[in-house]
CSV table of C-alpha atoms in Angstrom, one decimal:
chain,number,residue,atom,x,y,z
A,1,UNK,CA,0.2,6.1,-31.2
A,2,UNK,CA,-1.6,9.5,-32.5
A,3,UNK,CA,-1.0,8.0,-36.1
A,4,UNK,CA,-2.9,5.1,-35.2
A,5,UNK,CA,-5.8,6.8,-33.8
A,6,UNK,CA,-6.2,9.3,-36.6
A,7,UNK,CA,-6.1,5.8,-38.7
A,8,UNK,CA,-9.4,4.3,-37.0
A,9,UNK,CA,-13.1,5.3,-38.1
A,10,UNK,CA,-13.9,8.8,-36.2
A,11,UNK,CA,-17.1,6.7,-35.2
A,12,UNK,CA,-14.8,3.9,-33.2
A,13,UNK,CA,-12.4,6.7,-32.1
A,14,UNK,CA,-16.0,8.3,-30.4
A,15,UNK,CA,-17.1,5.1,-28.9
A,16,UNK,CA,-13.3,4.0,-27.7
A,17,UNK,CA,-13.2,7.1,-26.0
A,18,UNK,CA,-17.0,7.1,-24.8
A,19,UNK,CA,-16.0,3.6,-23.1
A,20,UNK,CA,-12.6,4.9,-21.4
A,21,UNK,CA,-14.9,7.5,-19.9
A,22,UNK,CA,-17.6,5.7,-18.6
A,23,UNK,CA,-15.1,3.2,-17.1
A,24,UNK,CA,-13.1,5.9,-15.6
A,25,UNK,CA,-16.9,7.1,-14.0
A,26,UNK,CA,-17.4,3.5,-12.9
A,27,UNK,CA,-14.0,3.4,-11.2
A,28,UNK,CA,-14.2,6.9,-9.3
A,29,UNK,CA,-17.7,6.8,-8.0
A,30,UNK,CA,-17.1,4.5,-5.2
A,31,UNK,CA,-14.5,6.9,-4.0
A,32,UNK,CA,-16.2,9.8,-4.8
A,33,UNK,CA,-19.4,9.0,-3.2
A,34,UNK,CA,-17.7,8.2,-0.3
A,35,UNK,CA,-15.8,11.8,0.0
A,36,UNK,CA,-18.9,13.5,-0.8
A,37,UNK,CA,-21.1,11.8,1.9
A,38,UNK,CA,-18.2,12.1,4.8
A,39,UNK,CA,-19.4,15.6,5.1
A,40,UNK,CA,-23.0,14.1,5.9
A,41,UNK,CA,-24.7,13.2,9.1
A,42,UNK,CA,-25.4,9.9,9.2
A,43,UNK,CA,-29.2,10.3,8.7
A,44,UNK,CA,-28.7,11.8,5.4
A,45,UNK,CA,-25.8,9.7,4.1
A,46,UNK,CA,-27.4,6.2,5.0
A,47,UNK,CA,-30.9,7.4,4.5
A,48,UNK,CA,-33.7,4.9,3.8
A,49,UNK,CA,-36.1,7.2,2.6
A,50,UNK,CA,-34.3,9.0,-0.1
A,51,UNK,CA,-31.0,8.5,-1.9
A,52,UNK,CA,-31.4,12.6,-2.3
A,53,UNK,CA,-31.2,12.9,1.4
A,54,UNK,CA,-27.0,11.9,0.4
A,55,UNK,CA,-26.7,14.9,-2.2
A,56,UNK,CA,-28.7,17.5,-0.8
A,57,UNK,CA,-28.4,16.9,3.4
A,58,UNK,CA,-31.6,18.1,4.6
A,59,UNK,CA,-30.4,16.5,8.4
A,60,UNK,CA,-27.5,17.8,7.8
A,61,UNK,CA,-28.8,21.6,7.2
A,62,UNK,CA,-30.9,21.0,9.9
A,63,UNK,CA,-28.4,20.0,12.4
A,64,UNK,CA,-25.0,22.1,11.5
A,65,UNK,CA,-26.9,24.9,9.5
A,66,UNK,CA,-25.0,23.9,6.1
A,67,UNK,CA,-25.2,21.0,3.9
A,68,UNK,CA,-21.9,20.3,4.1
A,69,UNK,CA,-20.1,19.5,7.9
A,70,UNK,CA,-16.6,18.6,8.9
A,71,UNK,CA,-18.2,16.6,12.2
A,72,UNK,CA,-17.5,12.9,10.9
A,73,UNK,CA,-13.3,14.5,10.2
A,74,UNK,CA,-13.6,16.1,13.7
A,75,UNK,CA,-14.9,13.1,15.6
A,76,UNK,CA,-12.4,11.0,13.9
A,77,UNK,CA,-9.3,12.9,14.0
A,78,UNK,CA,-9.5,14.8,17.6
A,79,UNK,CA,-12.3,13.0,19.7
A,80,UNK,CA,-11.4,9.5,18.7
A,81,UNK,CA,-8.2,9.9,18.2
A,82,UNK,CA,-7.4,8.5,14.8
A,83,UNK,CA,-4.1,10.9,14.6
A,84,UNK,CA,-2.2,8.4,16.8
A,85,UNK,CA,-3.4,5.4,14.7
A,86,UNK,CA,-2.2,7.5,11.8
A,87,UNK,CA,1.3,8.1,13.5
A,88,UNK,CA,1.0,4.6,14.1
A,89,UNK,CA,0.7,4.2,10.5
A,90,UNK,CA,3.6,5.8,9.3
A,91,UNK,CA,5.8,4.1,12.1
A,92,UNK,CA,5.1,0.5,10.9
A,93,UNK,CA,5.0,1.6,6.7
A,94,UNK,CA,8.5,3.2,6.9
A,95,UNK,CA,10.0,0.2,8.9
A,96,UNK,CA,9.0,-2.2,6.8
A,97,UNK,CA,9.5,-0.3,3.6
A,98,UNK,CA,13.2,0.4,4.7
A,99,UNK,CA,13.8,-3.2,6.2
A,100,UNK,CA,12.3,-5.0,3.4
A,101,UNK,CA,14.0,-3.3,0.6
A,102,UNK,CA,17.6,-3.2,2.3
A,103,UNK,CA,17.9,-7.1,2.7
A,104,UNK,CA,15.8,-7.3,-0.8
A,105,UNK,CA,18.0,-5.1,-2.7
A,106,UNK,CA,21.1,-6.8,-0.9
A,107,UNK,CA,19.4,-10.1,-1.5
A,108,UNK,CA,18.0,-9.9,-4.7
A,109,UNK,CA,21.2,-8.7,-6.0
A,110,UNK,CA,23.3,-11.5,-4.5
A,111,UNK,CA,20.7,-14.4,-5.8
A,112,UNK,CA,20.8,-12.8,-9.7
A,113,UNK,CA,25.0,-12.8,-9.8
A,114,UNK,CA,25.0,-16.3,-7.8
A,115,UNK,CA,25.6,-19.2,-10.4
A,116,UNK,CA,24.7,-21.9,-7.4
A,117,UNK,CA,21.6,-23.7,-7.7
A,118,UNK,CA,20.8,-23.0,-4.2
A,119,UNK,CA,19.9,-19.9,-5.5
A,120,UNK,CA,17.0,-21.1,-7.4
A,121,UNK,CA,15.7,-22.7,-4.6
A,122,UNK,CA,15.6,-19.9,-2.3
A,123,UNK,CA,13.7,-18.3,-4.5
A,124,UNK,CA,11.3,-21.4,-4.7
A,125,UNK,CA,10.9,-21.6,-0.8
A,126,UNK,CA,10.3,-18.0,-0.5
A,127,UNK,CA,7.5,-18.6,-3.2
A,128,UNK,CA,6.0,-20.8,-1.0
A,129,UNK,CA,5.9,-18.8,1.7
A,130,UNK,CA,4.3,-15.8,0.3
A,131,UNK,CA,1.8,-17.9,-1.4
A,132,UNK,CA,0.8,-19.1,2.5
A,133,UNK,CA,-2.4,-17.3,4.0
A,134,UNK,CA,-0.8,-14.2,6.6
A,135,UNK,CA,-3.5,-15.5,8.9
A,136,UNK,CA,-1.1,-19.0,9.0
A,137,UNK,CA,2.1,-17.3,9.4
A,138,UNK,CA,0.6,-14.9,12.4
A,139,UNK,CA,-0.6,-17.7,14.2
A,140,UNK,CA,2.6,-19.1,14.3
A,141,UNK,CA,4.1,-15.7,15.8
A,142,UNK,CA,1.0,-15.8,18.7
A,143,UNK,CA,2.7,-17.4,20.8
A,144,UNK,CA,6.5,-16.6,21.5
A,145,UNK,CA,5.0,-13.4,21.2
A,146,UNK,CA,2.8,-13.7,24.7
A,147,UNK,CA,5.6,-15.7,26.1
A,148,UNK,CA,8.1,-12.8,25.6
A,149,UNK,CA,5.7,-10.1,26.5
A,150,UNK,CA,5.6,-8.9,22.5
A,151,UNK,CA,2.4,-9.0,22.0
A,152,UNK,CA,1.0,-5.5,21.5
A,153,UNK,CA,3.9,-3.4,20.3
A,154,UNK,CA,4.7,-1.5,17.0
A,155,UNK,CA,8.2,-4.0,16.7
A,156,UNK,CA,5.8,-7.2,16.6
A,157,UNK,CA,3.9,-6.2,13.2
A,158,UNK,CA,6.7,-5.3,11.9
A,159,UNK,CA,8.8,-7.9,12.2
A,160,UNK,CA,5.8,-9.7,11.1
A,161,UNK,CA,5.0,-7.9,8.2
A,162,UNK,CA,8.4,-8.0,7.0
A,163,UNK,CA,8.8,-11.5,7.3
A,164,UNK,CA,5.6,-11.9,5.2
A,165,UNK,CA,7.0,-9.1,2.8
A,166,UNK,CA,10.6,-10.1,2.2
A,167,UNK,CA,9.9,-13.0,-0.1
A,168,UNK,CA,7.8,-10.7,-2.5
A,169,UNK,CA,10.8,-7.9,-3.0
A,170,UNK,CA,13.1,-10.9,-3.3
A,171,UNK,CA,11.1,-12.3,-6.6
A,172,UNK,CA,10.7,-8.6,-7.4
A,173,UNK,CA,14.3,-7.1,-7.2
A,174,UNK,CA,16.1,-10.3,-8.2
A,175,UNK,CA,13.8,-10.1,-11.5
A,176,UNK,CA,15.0,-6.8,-11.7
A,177,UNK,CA,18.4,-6.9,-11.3
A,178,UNK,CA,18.4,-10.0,-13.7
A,179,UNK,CA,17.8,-7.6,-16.8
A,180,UNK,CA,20.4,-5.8,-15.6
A,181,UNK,CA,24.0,-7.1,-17.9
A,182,UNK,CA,26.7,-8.4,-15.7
A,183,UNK,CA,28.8,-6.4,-17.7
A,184,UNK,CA,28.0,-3.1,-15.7
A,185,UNK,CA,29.7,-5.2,-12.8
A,186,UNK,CA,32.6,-6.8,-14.3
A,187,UNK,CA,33.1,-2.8,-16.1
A,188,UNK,CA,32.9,-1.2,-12.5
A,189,UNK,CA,35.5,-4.4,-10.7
A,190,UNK,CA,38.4,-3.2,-13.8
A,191,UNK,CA,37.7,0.4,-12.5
A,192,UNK,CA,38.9,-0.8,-9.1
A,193,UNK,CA,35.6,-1.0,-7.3
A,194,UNK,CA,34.8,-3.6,-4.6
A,195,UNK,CA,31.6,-6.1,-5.4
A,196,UNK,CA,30.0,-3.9,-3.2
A,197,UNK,CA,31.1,-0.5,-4.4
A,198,UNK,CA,29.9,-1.5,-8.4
A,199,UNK,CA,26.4,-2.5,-6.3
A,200,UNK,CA,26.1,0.8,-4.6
A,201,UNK,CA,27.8,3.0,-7.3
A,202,UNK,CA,27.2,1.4,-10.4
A,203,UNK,CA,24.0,-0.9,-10.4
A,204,UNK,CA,21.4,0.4,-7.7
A,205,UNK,CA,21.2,4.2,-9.8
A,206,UNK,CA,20.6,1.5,-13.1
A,207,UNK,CA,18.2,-0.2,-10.8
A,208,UNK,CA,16.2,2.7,-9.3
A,209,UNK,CA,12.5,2.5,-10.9
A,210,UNK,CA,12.8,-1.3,-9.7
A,211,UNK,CA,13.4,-0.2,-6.5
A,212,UNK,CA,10.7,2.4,-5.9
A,213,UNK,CA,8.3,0.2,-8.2
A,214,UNK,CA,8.9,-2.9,-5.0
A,215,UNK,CA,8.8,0.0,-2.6
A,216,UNK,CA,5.8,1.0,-3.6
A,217,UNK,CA,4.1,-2.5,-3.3
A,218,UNK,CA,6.0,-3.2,0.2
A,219,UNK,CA,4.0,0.7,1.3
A,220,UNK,CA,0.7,-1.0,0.3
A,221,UNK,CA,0.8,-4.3,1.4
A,222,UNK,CA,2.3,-2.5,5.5
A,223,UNK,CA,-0.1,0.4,4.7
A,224,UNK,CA,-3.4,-1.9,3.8
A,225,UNK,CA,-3.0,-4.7,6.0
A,226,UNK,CA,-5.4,-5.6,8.4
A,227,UNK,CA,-4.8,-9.4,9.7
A,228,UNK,CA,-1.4,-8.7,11.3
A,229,UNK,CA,-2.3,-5.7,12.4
A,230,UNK,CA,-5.5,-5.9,14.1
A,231,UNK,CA,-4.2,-9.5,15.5
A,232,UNK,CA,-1.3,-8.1,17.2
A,233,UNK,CA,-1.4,-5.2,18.1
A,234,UNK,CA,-3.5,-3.7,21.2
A,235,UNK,CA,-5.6,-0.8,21.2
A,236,UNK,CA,-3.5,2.1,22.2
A,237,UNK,CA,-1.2,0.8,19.1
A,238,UNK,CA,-3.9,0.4,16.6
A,239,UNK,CA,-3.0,1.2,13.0
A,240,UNK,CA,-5.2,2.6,10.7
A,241,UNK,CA,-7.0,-0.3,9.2
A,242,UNK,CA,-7.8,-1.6,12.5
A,243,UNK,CA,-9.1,1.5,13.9
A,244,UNK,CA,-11.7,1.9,11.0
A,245,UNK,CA,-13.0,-1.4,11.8
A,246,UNK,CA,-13.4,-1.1,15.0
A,247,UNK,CA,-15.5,2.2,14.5
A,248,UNK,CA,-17.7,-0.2,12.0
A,249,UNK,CA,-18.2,-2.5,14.7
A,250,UNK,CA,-19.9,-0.3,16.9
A,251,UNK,CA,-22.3,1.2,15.1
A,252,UNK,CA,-24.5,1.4,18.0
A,253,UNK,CA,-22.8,4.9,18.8
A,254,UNK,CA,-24.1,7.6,17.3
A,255,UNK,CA,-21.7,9.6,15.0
A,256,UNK,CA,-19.3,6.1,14.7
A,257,UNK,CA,-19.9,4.9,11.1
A,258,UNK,CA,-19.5,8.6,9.9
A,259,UNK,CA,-15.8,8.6,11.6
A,260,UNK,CA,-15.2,5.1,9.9
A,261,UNK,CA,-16.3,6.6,6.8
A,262,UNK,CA,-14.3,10.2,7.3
A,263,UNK,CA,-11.6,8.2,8.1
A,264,UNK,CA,-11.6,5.8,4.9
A,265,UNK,CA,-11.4,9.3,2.9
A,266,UNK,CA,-8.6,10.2,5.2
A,267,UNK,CA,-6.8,6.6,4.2
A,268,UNK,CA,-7.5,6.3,0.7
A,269,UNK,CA,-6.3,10.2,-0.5
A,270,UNK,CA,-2.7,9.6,0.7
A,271,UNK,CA,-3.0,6.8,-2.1
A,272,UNK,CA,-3.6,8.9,-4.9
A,273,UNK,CA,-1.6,11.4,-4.2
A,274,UNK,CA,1.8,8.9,-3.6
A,275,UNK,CA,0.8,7.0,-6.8
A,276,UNK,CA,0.6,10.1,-9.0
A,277,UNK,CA,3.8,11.3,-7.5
A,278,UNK,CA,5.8,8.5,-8.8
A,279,UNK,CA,4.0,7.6,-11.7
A,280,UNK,CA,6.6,8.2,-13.9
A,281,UNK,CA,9.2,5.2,-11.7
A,282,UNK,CA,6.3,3.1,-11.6
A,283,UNK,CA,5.8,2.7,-15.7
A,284,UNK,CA,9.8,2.4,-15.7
A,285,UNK,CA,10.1,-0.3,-13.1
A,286,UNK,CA,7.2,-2.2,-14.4
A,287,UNK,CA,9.1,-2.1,-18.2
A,288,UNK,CA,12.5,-2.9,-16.4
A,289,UNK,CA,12.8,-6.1,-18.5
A,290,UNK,CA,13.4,-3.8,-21.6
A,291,UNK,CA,17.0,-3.1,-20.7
A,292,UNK,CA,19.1,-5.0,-22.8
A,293,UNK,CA,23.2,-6.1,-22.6
């Protein structure tokens, strides 16, 4: 790759880079807009008279004695209580990560070693159900869910959200475990190991960057959503997503939009911080399909 480069014109080098730049710029500024003005008042931040008012925070010099203040983290975090909608948070996201990835993983490995052709029309049907709006499939949960008194618990969106989930880490993991030769199993079963020993043993350390690459995507989709969620669960159980909506929709409070937009800083910096943590399993589960037999 450095060979290459040092091939090209310095001039195309110069603007290649110039570009990569100025799209990195384009792609940060949202979020860093956003961090900077959660330490705003609201008057400065949204200001009509001035985009200046957002850099510099003459209200907010005027009413904290700085033009930086922590009062939009503060009124989030400890007067509105976002903490438990964060616990919340972590509750659901771990459930469904574990849930969905043991029966995928068990699943997906069972559907890639079965020589049936149910198999392949599992894997259609489950297609088909991921490609249906969530807003279908949680209607169809609405009501069992008030007949049995369900409606309004952590359990309900997470049974939910794996149910939506599951078909996406079975495509996933049985794509994975597809690239992965049968000989590793047939080498493991002349070793002496059960089917599920060479499984556990042999292919899920093979198999790992797969497995944290669907994990990953099962985090976001339980971490981000906001239809499940905010449809079934009450208020005391709000998630995260939920609860920054609901500060947006009453922005006749005083102080509300800048705890919706503390707490969008609050959401979005876990994010960065998991993805460049496992940046390196994400590039090898997403070139999985390299491995050969």
């Amino acid at each position: 790759m450095a060979a290459l480069a040092r091939k090209r014109p310095a001039t195309l080098n110069l603007l290649l880079g110039g570009f990569l730049i100025l799209w990195l710029l384009i792609a940060i500024f949202p979020f860093a807009w956003t961090l900077w003005g959660s330490f705003k008042v609201e008057g400065d931040f949204f200001s009509k008279a001035s985009w200046q008012n957002a850099l510099f925070g003459p209200l907010t010099r005027l009413e904290h004695g700085s033009a930086f203040t922590g009062a939009g983290y503060h009124g989030a975090w400890v007067q509105e209580e976002f903490w438990r909608a964060a616990l919340n948070s972590l509750i659901v996201v771990v459930l469904v990560v574990v849930i969905s990835l043991t029966f995928g993983t068990l699943g997906g490995y069972a559907l890639s070693r079965s020589t049936y052709p149910y198999a392949f029309w599992l894997l259609l049907l489950a297609l088909v159900f991921r490609a249906m709006p969530p807003l279908t499939l949680v209607s169809g949960y609405l009501l069992p869910f008030y007949q049995w008194n369900l409606w309004g618990h952590l359990p309900t969106a997470i049974i939910v959200l794996v149910a939506i989930n599951q078909p996406f880490t079975l495509w996933m993991l049985t794509a994975f475990f597809r690239n992965i030769p049968k000989d590793l199993d047939e080498s493991a079963r002349v070793d002496g190991c059960t089917p599920f020993q060479a499984f556990r043993h042999v292919i899920i350390p093979v198999m790992w960057p797969g497995v944290i690459t669907t994990g990953l995507f099962s985090f976001l989709l339980a971490y981000n959503d906001f239809v499940v969620t905010s449809m079934l669960l009450s208020k005391q159980n709000q998630t995260m997503i939920p609860k920054i909506a609901s500060f947006l929709g009453t922005t006749q409070t005083e102080g509300n939009v800048m705890f919706a937009v503390s707490s969008v800083v609050s959401v979005t910096a876990p994010l960065f911080l998991l993805v460049m943590f496992f940046q390196r399993q994400i590039v090898s589960g997403l070139t999985a399909g390299a491995v050969k037999g």
